């Protein structure tokens, strides 16, 4: 199932661009559906923030997943792509009034509420519109996700969610309001999580909370455990599809769901990362005094993850023939910032001006985080539609 690129068809395309392997996306979606099939009360919402390319969204919507949105723009994109409103959840620490109104008008499934002031505003908007909003409280479970500090969200010092000890008062406050209905708890502890026992800890924390809520006579109809499942950036061809069955199995095993309770997931990266590749061209090979630089025409304007999180993406020279000589390069982009580096001391097939250079596993948080810094143009996207 390795990703073989149709490089013949790339020859005439302007680089840099994103290439999406839609058959791999479909196989990934099938793997998700197969993995959740034994768990009738599990539902997956795709986290739109990972990739909002319309073709990607339509493919995911058609497969039957719901959508997890964090802005009014994402709700619009989800509706436009065909996600039904009743499968859309809306999270985010700073929902503006117009975004709340848009969500209420559309009739989304649930607001993931992150503070009491936000609850008051949702209630006021819903009353003014004659609606009742389903709300889940995002709870900060203080579980360490053992991932990059900038993508850890479940610790106490984060801006997200409300502390566990504040949950009960928040639910009681919601019960006094006419414009909101408490339906559940929402969690998200971080992203690119590879140590799956972190999810066991989260499940145990949720079990404790559920016991406390039940003791207080509170009924919870849905639990949302967010996203976070990581992918293999080092060897995308060895692991093109994440181990979804292991991931869902963790929750099935450790989380004590009550009768009739739904368990929601918000997967982003694990759905789309491996189907996307940033394709660029080698501009220059610069022989420095201590190292060689491979300067490519993509920069952090197209893929900001290495500069922002120090993350690495596998880099390949697609033009070089199999078995050709290798060389070691610092692979860098054209942006006028020293952080515009994709990899240091990277071994790849010897590169020449014009070679196609691939940055793999870029389908999540790639195109969607592109910018026009340095007055650059946003990257185009191209697709492989049929099976190779
Ligand atoms: N749900 C919530 C509430 C989230 O905040 C996120 C991601 C997700 C779901 C989806 O998480 P995933 O399954 O993709 O891990 N730009 C960073 C990642 C930021 C993640 C933000 N929240 C990166 O490139 O690594």
mmCIF file of C-alpha atoms and ligand atoms in Angstrom:
data_model
loop_
_atom_site.group_PDB
_atom_site.id
_atom_site.type_symbol
_atom_site.label_atom_id
_atom_site.label_comp_id
_atom_site.label_asym_id
_atom_site.label_seq_id
_atom_site.Cartn_x
_atom_site.Cartn_y
_atom_site.Cartn_z
ATOM 1 C CA UNK A 1 0.000 0.000 0.000
ATOM 2 C CA UNK A 2 3.013 2.282 -0.345
ATOM 3 C CA UNK A 3 2.437 5.735 -1.714
ATOM 4 C CA UNK A 4 3.634 5.630 -5.325
ATOM 5 C CA UNK A 5 3.461 9.095 -6.794
ATOM 6 C CA UNK A 6 2.220 9.734 -10.339
ATOM 7 C CA UNK A 7 5.308 11.835 -11.036
ATOM 8 C CA UNK A 8 4.735 11.805 -14.780
ATOM 9 C CA UNK A 9 1.643 13.907 -14.204
ATOM 10 C CA UNK A 10 3.554 16.241 -11.865
ATOM 11 C CA UNK A 11 5.950 17.406 -14.612
ATOM 12 C CA UNK A 12 3.752 20.231 -15.849
ATOM 13 C CA UNK A 13 2.470 21.337 -12.441
ATOM 14 C CA UNK A 14 3.608 24.489 -10.718
ATOM 15 C CA UNK A 15 5.351 23.701 -7.449
ATOM 16 C CA UNK A 16 5.006 23.742 -4.514
ATOM 17 C CA UNK A 17 1.637 21.984 -4.317
ATOM 18 C CA UNK A 18 -0.190 19.500 -2.153
ATOM 19 C CA UNK A 19 -0.865 16.068 -3.552
ATOM 20 C CA UNK A 20 -3.634 13.994 -1.994
ATOM 21 C CA UNK A 21 -3.928 10.254 -2.447
ATOM 22 C CA UNK A 22 -7.712 9.821 -2.258
ATOM 23 C CA UNK A 23 -7.661 6.004 -2.469
ATOM 24 C CA UNK A 24 -5.475 6.007 0.675
ATOM 25 C CA UNK A 25 -7.918 8.397 2.350
ATOM 26 C CA UNK A 26 -10.782 6.031 1.465
ATOM 27 C CA UNK A 27 -8.874 3.037 2.828
ATOM 28 C CA UNK A 28 -8.203 4.982 6.041
ATOM 29 C CA UNK A 29 -11.902 5.837 6.368
ATOM 30 C CA UNK A 30 -12.847 2.181 5.781
ATOM 31 C CA UNK A 31 -10.346 1.157 8.476
ATOM 32 C CA UNK A 32 -12.050 3.565 10.908
ATOM 33 C CA UNK A 33 -15.509 2.206 10.077
ATOM 34 C CA UNK A 34 -14.306 -1.382 10.437
ATOM 35 C CA UNK A 35 -12.634 -0.602 13.776
ATOM 36 C CA UNK A 36 -15.709 1.053 15.302
ATOM 37 C CA UNK A 37 -18.211 -1.461 13.863
ATOM 38 C CA UNK A 38 -18.104 -3.713 16.982
ATOM 39 C CA UNK A 39 -18.788 -0.687 19.212
ATOM 40 C CA UNK A 40 -22.342 0.391 18.407
ATOM 41 C CA UNK A 41 -22.287 3.460 20.632
ATOM 42 C CA UNK A 42 -19.027 4.929 19.220
ATOM 43 C CA UNK A 43 -19.187 7.888 16.814
ATOM 44 C CA UNK A 44 -16.307 9.615 15.052
ATOM 45 C CA UNK A 45 -16.314 13.308 14.190
ATOM 46 C CA UNK A 46 -13.545 14.398 11.849
ATOM 47 C CA UNK A 47 -11.641 17.425 13.237
ATOM 48 C CA UNK A 48 -11.952 19.861 10.327
ATOM 49 C CA UNK A 49 -8.993 21.900 11.571
ATOM 50 C CA UNK A 50 -6.585 19.185 10.364
ATOM 51 C CA UNK A 51 -7.478 19.719 6.708
ATOM 52 C CA UNK A 52 -10.375 21.705 5.288
ATOM 53 C CA UNK A 53 -9.664 21.129 1.591
ATOM 54 C CA UNK A 54 -13.176 20.817 0.040
ATOM 55 C CA UNK A 55 -12.381 17.562 -1.803
ATOM 56 C CA UNK A 56 -11.033 16.003 1.393
ATOM 57 C CA UNK A 57 -14.066 17.218 3.367
ATOM 58 C CA UNK A 58 -16.534 15.864 0.802
ATOM 59 C CA UNK A 59 -14.802 12.468 0.802
ATOM 60 C CA UNK A 60 -14.966 12.284 4.594
ATOM 61 C CA UNK A 61 -18.575 13.545 4.761
ATOM 62 C CA UNK A 62 -19.655 10.924 2.195
ATOM 63 C CA UNK A 63 -18.107 8.178 4.312
ATOM 64 C CA UNK A 64 -20.531 9.048 7.113
ATOM 65 C CA UNK A 65 -18.298 10.610 9.769
ATOM 66 C CA UNK A 66 -19.475 13.660 11.691
ATOM 67 C CA UNK A 67 -17.513 16.920 11.987
ATOM 68 C CA UNK A 68 -15.742 18.657 14.855
ATOM 69 C CA UNK A 69 -15.537 22.406 14.217
ATOM 70 C CA UNK A 70 -13.755 25.221 16.040
ATOM 71 C CA UNK A 71 -15.056 28.272 14.203
ATOM 72 C CA UNK A 72 -18.020 29.584 12.268
ATOM 73 C CA UNK A 73 -15.973 29.229 9.094
ATOM 74 C CA UNK A 74 -15.393 25.545 9.818
ATOM 75 C CA UNK A 75 -19.126 25.026 10.442
ATOM 76 C CA UNK A 76 -19.876 26.622 7.070
ATOM 77 C CA UNK A 77 -17.205 24.494 5.376
ATOM 78 C CA UNK A 78 -18.592 21.342 7.007
ATOM 79 C CA UNK A 79 -22.191 22.090 5.981
ATOM 80 C CA UNK A 80 -21.095 22.962 2.456
ATOM 81 C CA UNK A 81 -19.163 19.685 2.166
ATOM 82 C CA UNK A 82 -22.282 17.741 3.154
ATOM 83 C CA UNK A 83 -21.818 16.962 6.857
ATOM 84 C CA UNK A 84 -25.331 16.940 8.337
ATOM 85 C CA UNK A 85 -25.822 19.596 11.055
ATOM 86 C CA UNK A 86 -26.912 16.936 13.532
ATOM 87 C CA UNK A 87 -23.432 15.387 13.263
ATOM 88 C CA UNK A 88 -21.542 18.637 13.917
ATOM 89 C CA UNK A 89 -20.026 19.563 17.264
ATOM 90 C CA UNK A 90 -18.561 22.988 17.976
ATOM 91 C CA UNK A 91 -15.585 23.555 20.307
ATOM 92 C CA UNK A 92 -13.206 26.437 21.012
ATOM 93 C CA UNK A 93 -12.355 28.751 23.913
ATOM 94 C CA UNK A 94 -13.453 31.925 22.124
ATOM 95 C CA UNK A 95 -16.704 31.450 20.277
ATOM 96 C CA UNK A 96 -17.937 34.822 18.967
ATOM 97 C CA UNK A 97 -21.656 35.691 19.134
ATOM 98 C CA UNK A 98 -22.092 35.399 15.357
ATOM 99 C CA UNK A 99 -20.529 31.932 15.430
ATOM 100 C CA UNK A 100 -22.851 30.792 18.211
ATOM 101 C CA UNK A 101 -25.854 32.182 16.289
ATOM 102 C CA UNK A 102 -24.740 30.469 13.085
ATOM 103 C CA UNK A 103 -24.415 27.152 14.922
ATOM 104 C CA UNK A 104 -27.845 27.562 16.534
ATOM 105 C CA UNK A 105 -29.453 28.447 13.199
ATOM 106 C CA UNK A 106 -27.893 25.389 11.572
ATOM 107 C CA UNK A 107 -29.079 23.164 14.423
ATOM 108 C CA UNK A 108 -25.750 21.525 15.278
ATOM 109 C CA UNK A 109 -25.585 18.539 17.645
ATOM 110 C CA UNK A 110 -23.681 20.089 20.526
ATOM 111 C CA UNK A 111 -21.569 22.979 21.791
ATOM 112 C CA UNK A 112 -18.428 21.963 23.662
ATOM 113 C CA UNK A 113 -18.434 24.729 26.253
ATOM 114 C CA UNK A 114 -15.138 25.880 27.724
ATOM 115 C CA UNK A 115 -16.147 28.447 30.385
ATOM 116 C CA UNK A 116 -19.095 29.754 32.410
ATOM 117 C CA UNK A 117 -19.143 33.157 30.673
ATOM 118 C CA UNK A 118 -19.465 31.290 27.361
ATOM 119 C CA UNK A 119 -22.368 29.242 28.761
ATOM 120 C CA UNK A 120 -24.176 32.482 29.674
ATOM 121 C CA UNK A 121 -23.760 33.832 26.139
ATOM 122 C CA UNK A 122 -24.932 30.595 24.478
ATOM 123 C CA UNK A 123 -27.982 30.612 26.757
ATOM 124 C CA UNK A 124 -28.774 34.250 25.928
ATOM 125 C CA UNK A 125 -28.371 33.704 22.167
ATOM 126 C CA UNK A 126 -30.500 30.529 22.257
ATOM 127 C CA UNK A 127 -33.282 32.254 24.236
ATOM 128 C CA UNK A 128 -33.270 35.188 21.826
ATOM 129 C CA UNK A 129 -33.616 32.755 18.911
ATOM 130 C CA UNK A 130 -36.200 30.532 20.614
ATOM 131 C CA UNK A 131 -33.846 27.527 20.611
ATOM 132 C CA UNK A 132 -32.361 25.165 23.165
ATOM 133 C CA UNK A 133 -28.651 24.404 22.723
ATOM 134 C CA UNK A 134 -27.201 21.034 23.671
ATOM 135 C CA UNK A 135 -24.054 21.638 25.673
ATOM 136 C CA UNK A 136 -21.166 19.469 26.796
ATOM 137 C CA UNK A 137 -18.580 20.852 29.174
ATOM 138 C CA UNK A 138 -14.976 20.576 28.156
ATOM 139 C CA UNK A 139 -13.244 19.269 31.230
ATOM 140 C CA UNK A 140 -9.555 19.604 31.789
ATOM 141 C CA UNK A 141 -8.652 16.158 33.137
ATOM 142 C CA UNK A 142 -5.040 17.022 34.014
ATOM 143 C CA UNK A 143 -3.674 14.009 32.146
ATOM 144 C CA UNK A 144 -0.213 14.372 30.603
ATOM 145 C CA UNK A 145 -0.352 13.348 26.925
ATOM 146 C CA UNK A 146 3.445 12.918 26.694
ATOM 147 C CA UNK A 147 3.576 14.843 23.454
ATOM 148 C CA UNK A 148 5.009 18.176 22.261
ATOM 149 C CA UNK A 149 4.382 21.031 24.736
ATOM 150 C CA UNK A 150 2.707 23.167 22.059
ATOM 151 C CA UNK A 151 0.140 20.463 21.301
ATOM 152 C CA UNK A 152 -0.555 19.333 24.883
ATOM 153 C CA UNK A 153 -3.921 20.586 26.024
ATOM 154 C CA UNK A 154 -5.111 18.492 28.962
ATOM 155 C CA UNK A 155 -2.919 19.854 31.747
ATOM 156 C CA UNK A 156 -4.208 22.249 34.403
ATOM 157 C CA UNK A 157 -2.207 25.233 33.191
ATOM 158 C CA UNK A 158 -3.755 25.186 29.714
ATOM 159 C CA UNK A 159 -6.303 27.755 28.569
ATOM 160 C CA UNK A 160 -8.700 24.989 27.543
ATOM 161 C CA UNK A 161 -11.718 23.657 29.389
ATOM 162 C CA UNK A 162 -12.839 23.929 32.976
ATOM 163 C CA UNK A 163 -11.188 22.256 35.961
ATOM 164 C CA UNK A 164 -12.705 18.968 37.172
ATOM 165 C CA UNK A 165 -13.756 20.478 40.505
ATOM 166 C CA UNK A 166 -15.742 23.190 38.694
ATOM 167 C CA UNK A 167 -17.796 20.728 36.616
ATOM 168 C CA UNK A 168 -20.608 20.070 39.068
ATOM 169 C CA UNK A 169 -21.341 23.783 39.710
ATOM 170 C CA UNK A 170 -21.288 24.363 35.922
ATOM 171 C CA UNK A 171 -23.836 21.589 35.306
ATOM 172 C CA UNK A 172 -26.033 22.984 38.112
ATOM 173 C CA UNK A 173 -25.850 26.446 36.573
ATOM 174 C CA UNK A 174 -26.834 24.994 33.169
ATOM 175 C CA UNK A 175 -29.824 23.249 34.785
ATOM 176 C CA UNK A 176 -31.169 26.667 35.849
ATOM 177 C CA UNK A 177 -31.076 27.973 32.274
ATOM 178 C CA UNK A 178 -33.905 27.659 29.738
ATOM 179 C CA UNK A 179 -31.728 28.031 26.636
ATOM 180 C CA UNK A 180 -29.282 25.166 27.206
ATOM 181 C CA UNK A 181 -29.521 21.445 27.885
ATOM 182 C CA UNK A 182 -26.608 19.583 29.523
ATOM 183 C CA UNK A 183 -25.802 16.454 27.510
ATOM 184 C CA UNK A 184 -22.237 15.540 28.243
ATOM 185 C CA UNK A 185 -18.571 15.915 28.973
ATOM 186 C CA UNK A 186 -15.841 16.683 26.474
ATOM 187 C CA UNK A 187 -12.119 16.026 26.785
ATOM 188 C CA UNK A 188 -9.085 16.488 24.568
ATOM 189 C CA UNK A 189 -5.654 16.039 26.062
ATOM 190 C CA UNK A 190 -3.330 16.639 23.128
ATOM 191 C CA UNK A 191 -2.285 15.628 19.656
ATOM 192 C CA UNK A 192 0.183 13.208 17.991
ATOM 193 C CA UNK A 193 -0.165 10.804 20.927
ATOM 194 C CA UNK A 194 1.708 7.551 20.356
ATOM 195 C CA UNK A 195 1.763 6.139 23.882
ATOM 196 C CA UNK A 196 -1.736 4.719 23.898
ATOM 197 C CA UNK A 197 -1.780 4.073 27.653
ATOM 198 C CA UNK A 198 -2.318 7.823 27.996
ATOM 199 C CA UNK A 199 -5.875 7.081 26.819
ATOM 200 C CA UNK A 200 -6.237 4.468 29.581
ATOM 201 C CA UNK A 201 -5.409 7.217 32.125
ATOM 202 C CA UNK A 202 -7.985 9.499 30.489
ATOM 203 C CA UNK A 203 -10.626 6.742 30.623
ATOM 204 C CA UNK A 204 -9.932 6.142 34.329
ATOM 205 C CA UNK A 205 -10.271 9.858 35.026
ATOM 206 C CA UNK A 206 -13.604 9.899 33.185
ATOM 207 C CA UNK A 207 -14.808 6.873 35.191
ATOM 208 C CA UNK A 208 -14.120 8.761 38.436
ATOM 209 C CA UNK A 209 -15.954 11.831 37.194
ATOM 210 C CA UNK A 210 -18.911 9.756 36.051
ATOM 211 C CA UNK A 211 -19.168 8.154 39.506
ATOM 212 C CA UNK A 212 -19.171 11.590 41.128
ATOM 213 C CA UNK A 213 -21.831 12.934 38.765
ATOM 214 C CA UNK A 214 -24.043 9.900 39.250
ATOM 215 C CA UNK A 215 -23.724 10.224 43.023
ATOM 216 C CA UNK A 216 -24.993 13.797 42.584
ATOM 217 C CA UNK A 217 -27.964 12.488 40.556
ATOM 218 C CA UNK A 218 -26.768 13.853 37.219
ATOM 219 C CA UNK A 219 -27.426 11.959 33.992
ATOM 220 C CA UNK A 220 -24.874 12.303 31.197
ATOM 221 C CA UNK A 221 -25.859 11.073 27.744
ATOM 222 C CA UNK A 222 -22.619 11.558 25.853
ATOM 223 C CA UNK A 223 -18.891 11.455 26.472
ATOM 224 C CA UNK A 224 -16.502 13.001 23.950
ATOM 225 C CA UNK A 225 -12.839 12.043 24.302
ATOM 226 C CA UNK A 226 -11.501 14.375 21.596
ATOM 227 C CA UNK A 227 -8.769 13.357 19.193
ATOM 228 C CA UNK A 228 -5.045 12.922 19.437
ATOM 229 C CA UNK A 229 -4.140 9.582 17.879
ATOM 230 C CA UNK A 230 -0.645 9.957 16.387
ATOM 231 C CA UNK A 231 0.807 8.751 13.102
ATOM 232 C CA UNK A 232 4.191 7.447 11.926
ATOM 233 C CA UNK A 233 6.057 10.450 10.502
ATOM 234 C CA UNK A 234 9.328 8.534 10.214
ATOM 235 C CA UNK A 235 8.027 5.667 8.076
ATOM 236 C CA UNK A 236 4.804 6.633 6.335
ATOM 237 C CA UNK A 237 4.951 3.734 3.874
ATOM 238 C CA UNK A 238 5.363 1.172 6.667
ATOM 239 C CA UNK A 239 2.330 2.566 8.529
ATOM 240 C CA UNK A 240 0.053 4.397 6.099
ATOM 241 C CA UNK A 241 -3.011 3.672 8.250
ATOM 242 C CA UNK A 242 -2.939 4.127 12.046
ATOM 243 C CA UNK A 243 -3.862 1.265 14.400
ATOM 244 C CA UNK A 244 -7.471 2.353 14.864
ATOM 245 C CA UNK A 245 -8.662 -0.949 16.348
ATOM 246 C CA UNK A 246 -6.061 -0.711 19.169
ATOM 247 C CA UNK A 247 -7.024 2.891 19.808
ATOM 248 C CA UNK A 248 -10.798 2.316 20.016
ATOM 249 C CA UNK A 249 -10.150 -0.918 21.940
ATOM 250 C CA UNK A 250 -8.431 1.076 24.716
ATOM 251 C CA UNK A 251 -11.628 2.987 25.383
ATOM 252 C CA UNK A 252 -13.848 -0.078 25.004
ATOM 253 C CA UNK A 253 -11.719 -1.777 27.632
ATOM 254 C CA UNK A 254 -11.104 1.030 30.138
ATOM 255 C CA UNK A 255 -14.050 3.413 29.902
ATOM 256 C CA UNK A 256 -17.180 2.297 31.772
ATOM 257 C CA UNK A 257 -19.960 3.621 29.569
ATOM 258 C CA UNK A 258 -23.447 3.697 31.070
ATOM 259 C CA UNK A 259 -26.440 2.157 29.290
ATOM 260 C CA UNK A 260 -27.403 4.203 26.253
ATOM 261 C CA UNK A 261 -24.393 6.485 26.540
ATOM 262 C CA UNK A 262 -22.661 7.583 23.322
ATOM 263 C CA UNK A 263 -18.885 7.835 23.050
ATOM 264 C CA UNK A 264 -17.634 10.471 20.606
ATOM 265 C CA UNK A 265 -14.174 10.853 19.102
ATOM 266 C CA UNK A 266 -12.709 13.838 17.251
ATOM 267 C CA UNK A 267 -9.935 12.469 15.071
ATOM 268 C CA UNK A 268 -8.039 14.825 12.800
ATOM 269 C CA UNK A 269 -4.427 13.950 12.071
ATOM 270 C CA UNK A 270 -4.910 10.166 12.021
ATOM 271 C CA UNK A 271 -7.567 10.507 9.299
ATOM 272 C CA UNK A 272 -5.738 12.737 6.827
ATOM 273 C CA UNK A 273 -1.997 13.025 7.576
ATOM 274 C CA UNK A 274 -0.701 10.144 5.480
ATOM 275 C CA UNK A 275 -2.743 10.834 2.347
ATOM 276 C CA UNK A 276 -1.138 14.266 1.835
ATOM 277 C CA UNK A 277 2.311 15.152 0.519
ATOM 278 C CA UNK A 278 3.844 18.540 -0.129
ATOM 279 C CA UNK A 279 5.561 18.383 -3.517
ATOM 280 C CA UNK A 280 8.304 20.907 -4.217
ATOM 281 C CA UNK A 281 11.258 21.302 -6.563
ATOM 282 C CA UNK A 282 14.942 21.577 -5.820
ATOM 283 C CA UNK A 283 16.050 25.112 -6.672
ATOM 284 C CA UNK A 284 19.722 24.987 -5.736
ATOM 285 C CA UNK A 285 22.273 22.781 -4.096
ATOM 286 C CA UNK A 286 24.567 25.065 -2.163
ATOM 287 C CA UNK A 287 27.877 23.652 -0.996
ATOM 288 C CA UNK A 288 28.688 25.356 2.293
ATOM 289 C CA UNK A 289 31.943 25.007 4.214
ATOM 290 C CA UNK A 290 30.645 22.501 6.724
ATOM 291 C CA UNK A 291 27.499 21.218 5.060
ATOM 292 C CA UNK A 292 25.458 21.121 1.896
ATOM 293 C CA UNK A 293 22.110 22.823 1.632
ATOM 294 C CA UNK A 294 19.298 21.628 -0.549
ATOM 295 C CA UNK A 295 17.189 24.712 -1.186
ATOM 296 C CA UNK A 296 13.661 23.854 -2.297
ATOM 297 C CA UNK A 297 10.803 26.036 -3.490
ATOM 298 C CA UNK A 298 8.522 25.150 -0.545
ATOM 299 C CA UNK A 299 8.975 26.927 2.759
ATOM 300 C CA UNK A 300 7.257 27.217 6.101
ATOM 301 C CA UNK A 301 4.583 29.218 4.313
ATOM 302 C CA UNK A 302 3.377 25.884 2.869
ATOM 303 C CA UNK A 303 4.265 23.596 5.785
ATOM 304 C CA UNK A 304 4.882 25.260 9.125
ATOM 305 C CA UNK A 305 5.089 22.195 11.370
ATOM 306 C CA UNK A 306 8.906 21.825 11.403
ATOM 307 C CA UNK A 307 9.447 25.549 12.129
ATOM 308 C CA UNK A 308 6.635 25.770 14.669
ATOM 309 C CA UNK A 309 6.855 22.471 16.559
ATOM 310 C CA UNK A 310 10.295 21.178 15.604
ATOM 311 C CA UNK A 311 8.556 18.230 13.965
ATOM 312 C CA UNK A 312 10.053 16.272 11.112
ATOM 313 C CA UNK A 313 8.546 14.948 7.915
ATOM 314 C CA UNK A 314 10.165 12.237 5.822
ATOM 315 C CA UNK A 315 11.800 13.829 2.762
ATOM 316 C CA UNK A 316 12.263 12.036 -0.565
ATOM 317 C CA UNK A 317 13.766 12.873 -3.916
ATOM 318 C CA UNK A 318 11.071 11.578 -6.294
ATOM 319 C CA UNK A 319 13.056 12.271 -9.455
ATOM 320 C CA UNK A 320 16.170 10.244 -8.593
ATOM 321 C CA UNK A 321 16.264 6.691 -9.906
ATOM 322 C CA UNK A 322 15.982 3.888 -7.363
ATOM 323 C CA UNK A 323 19.444 2.927 -6.093
ATOM 324 C CA UNK A 324 21.105 6.212 -7.147
ATOM 325 C CA UNK A 325 23.899 7.732 -5.015
ATOM 326 C CA UNK A 326 22.912 9.425 -1.766
ATOM 327 C CA UNK A 327 24.030 12.685 -0.181
ATOM 328 C CA UNK A 328 23.460 14.492 3.133
ATOM 329 C CA UNK A 329 21.746 17.889 3.146
ATOM 330 C CA UNK A 330 20.143 20.460 5.328
ATOM 331 C CA UNK A 331 16.838 20.806 3.463
ATOM 332 C CA UNK A 332 15.691 24.418 3.618
ATOM 333 C CA UNK A 333 13.066 26.695 2.109
ATOM 334 C CA UNK A 334 13.274 30.167 0.532
ATOM 335 C CA UNK A 335 11.669 32.164 3.381
ATOM 336 C CA UNK A 336 13.786 34.895 4.934
ATOM 337 C CA UNK A 337 13.870 33.358 8.397
ATOM 338 C CA UNK A 338 16.461 30.977 9.821
ATOM 339 C CA UNK A 339 13.679 28.714 11.136
ATOM 340 C CA UNK A 340 12.717 27.847 7.543
ATOM 341 C CA UNK A 341 14.359 24.432 7.745
ATOM 342 C CA UNK A 342 12.643 21.122 6.944
ATOM 343 C CA UNK A 343 15.418 18.875 8.144
ATOM 344 C CA UNK A 344 19.070 18.889 9.150
ATOM 345 C CA UNK A 345 21.556 16.254 7.969
ATOM 346 C CA UNK A 346 18.942 14.485 5.893
ATOM 347 C CA UNK A 347 20.179 11.596 3.743
ATOM 348 C CA UNK A 348 18.440 11.397 0.386
ATOM 349 C CA UNK A 349 19.173 10.561 -3.221
ATOM 350 C CA UNK A 350 21.588 13.122 -4.625
ATOM 351 C CA UNK A 351 19.570 16.122 -5.742
ATOM 352 C CA UNK A 352 19.838 18.314 -8.793
ATOM 353 C CA UNK A 353 18.092 21.520 -9.779
ATOM 354 C CA UNK A 354 14.534 20.732 -10.852
ATOM 355 C CA UNK A 355 14.200 17.422 -8.982
ATOM 356 C CA UNK A 356 10.827 16.821 -7.332
ATOM 357 C CA UNK A 357 11.236 16.732 -3.557
ATOM 358 C CA UNK A 358 8.417 15.262 -1.429
ATOM 359 C CA UNK A 359 7.646 16.163 2.173
ATOM 360 C CA UNK A 360 5.587 13.238 3.389
ATOM 361 C CA UNK A 361 2.745 12.908 5.933
ATOM 362 C CA UNK A 362 1.690 16.499 5.289
ATOM 363 C CA UNK A 363 -2.061 15.922 4.937
ATOM 364 C CA UNK A 364 -2.793 17.132 8.480
ATOM 365 C CA UNK A 365 -2.041 20.687 9.621
ATOM 366 C CA UNK A 366 -0.234 21.344 6.337
ATOM 367 C CA UNK A 367 -2.224 23.100 3.632
ATOM 368 C CA UNK A 368 -4.688 24.408 6.194
ATOM 369 C CA UNK A 369 -1.925 26.274 8.070
ATOM 370 C CA UNK A 370 -0.366 27.789 4.941
ATOM 371 C CA UNK A 371 0.238 31.533 4.888
ATOM 372 C CA UNK A 372 1.086 34.258 2.408
ATOM 373 C CA UNK A 373 4.108 35.545 4.367
ATOM 374 C CA UNK A 374 6.723 37.061 2.037
ATOM 375 C CA UNK A 375 3.831 37.725 -0.394
ATOM 376 C CA UNK A 376 3.858 34.087 -1.433
ATOM 377 C CA UNK A 377 0.871 32.463 -3.124
ATOM 378 C CA UNK A 378 -1.120 29.831 -1.285
ATOM 379 C CA UNK A 379 -0.328 26.317 -2.566
ATOM 380 C CA UNK A 380 -2.589 24.564 -5.061
ATOM 381 C CA UNK A 381 -3.815 21.032 -4.477
ATOM 382 C CA UNK A 382 -3.902 18.062 -6.854
ATOM 383 C CA UNK A 383 -5.392 14.629 -6.377
ATOM 384 C CA UNK A 384 -4.953 11.004 -7.287
ATOM 385 C CA UNK A 385 -8.544 9.820 -7.625
ATOM 386 C CA UNK A 386 -8.388 6.211 -8.715
ATOM 387 C CA UNK A 387 -6.424 3.304 -7.303
ATOM 388 C CA UNK A 388 -2.918 3.134 -8.738
HETATM 389 N N1 LIG B 1 -10.483 17.989 19.258
HETATM 390 C C1 LIG B 1 -9.969 19.114 19.789
HETATM 391 C C2 LIG B 1 -10.729 19.814 20.821
HETATM 392 C C3 LIG B 1 -8.715 19.608 19.364
HETATM 393 O O1 LIG B 1 -8.225 20.702 19.893
HETATM 394 C C4 LIG B 1 -7.994 18.896 18.355
HETATM 395 C C5 LIG B 1 -6.697 19.372 17.870
HETATM 396 C C6 LIG B 1 -8.578 17.733 17.826
HETATM 397 C C7 LIG B 1 -9.816 17.301 18.305
HETATM 398 C C8 LIG B 1 -7.907 16.912 16.756
HETATM 399 O O2 LIG B 1 -6.733 16.352 17.213
HETATM 400 P P1 LIG B 1 -5.901 15.305 16.329
HETATM 401 O O3 LIG B 1 -6.704 14.033 16.201
HETATM 402 O O4 LIG B 1 -5.635 15.925 15.022
HETATM 403 O O5 LIG B 1 -4.659 15.104 17.116
HETATM 404 N N2 LIG B 1 -1.161 22.010 14.435
HETATM 405 C C9 LIG B 1 -0.659 20.976 15.336
HETATM 406 C C10 LIG B 1 -1.779 20.166 15.962
HETATM 407 C C11 LIG B 1 -2.771 21.004 16.735
HETATM 408 C C12 LIG B 1 -3.921 20.204 17.283
HETATM 409 C C13 LIG B 1 -4.993 21.109 17.818
HETATM 410 N N3 LIG B 1 -6.153 20.433 18.314
HETATM 411 C C14 LIG B 1 0.299 20.080 14.554
HETATM 412 O O6 LIG B 1 0.562 20.357 13.402
HETATM 413 O O7 LIG B 1 0.836 19.126 15.116
#
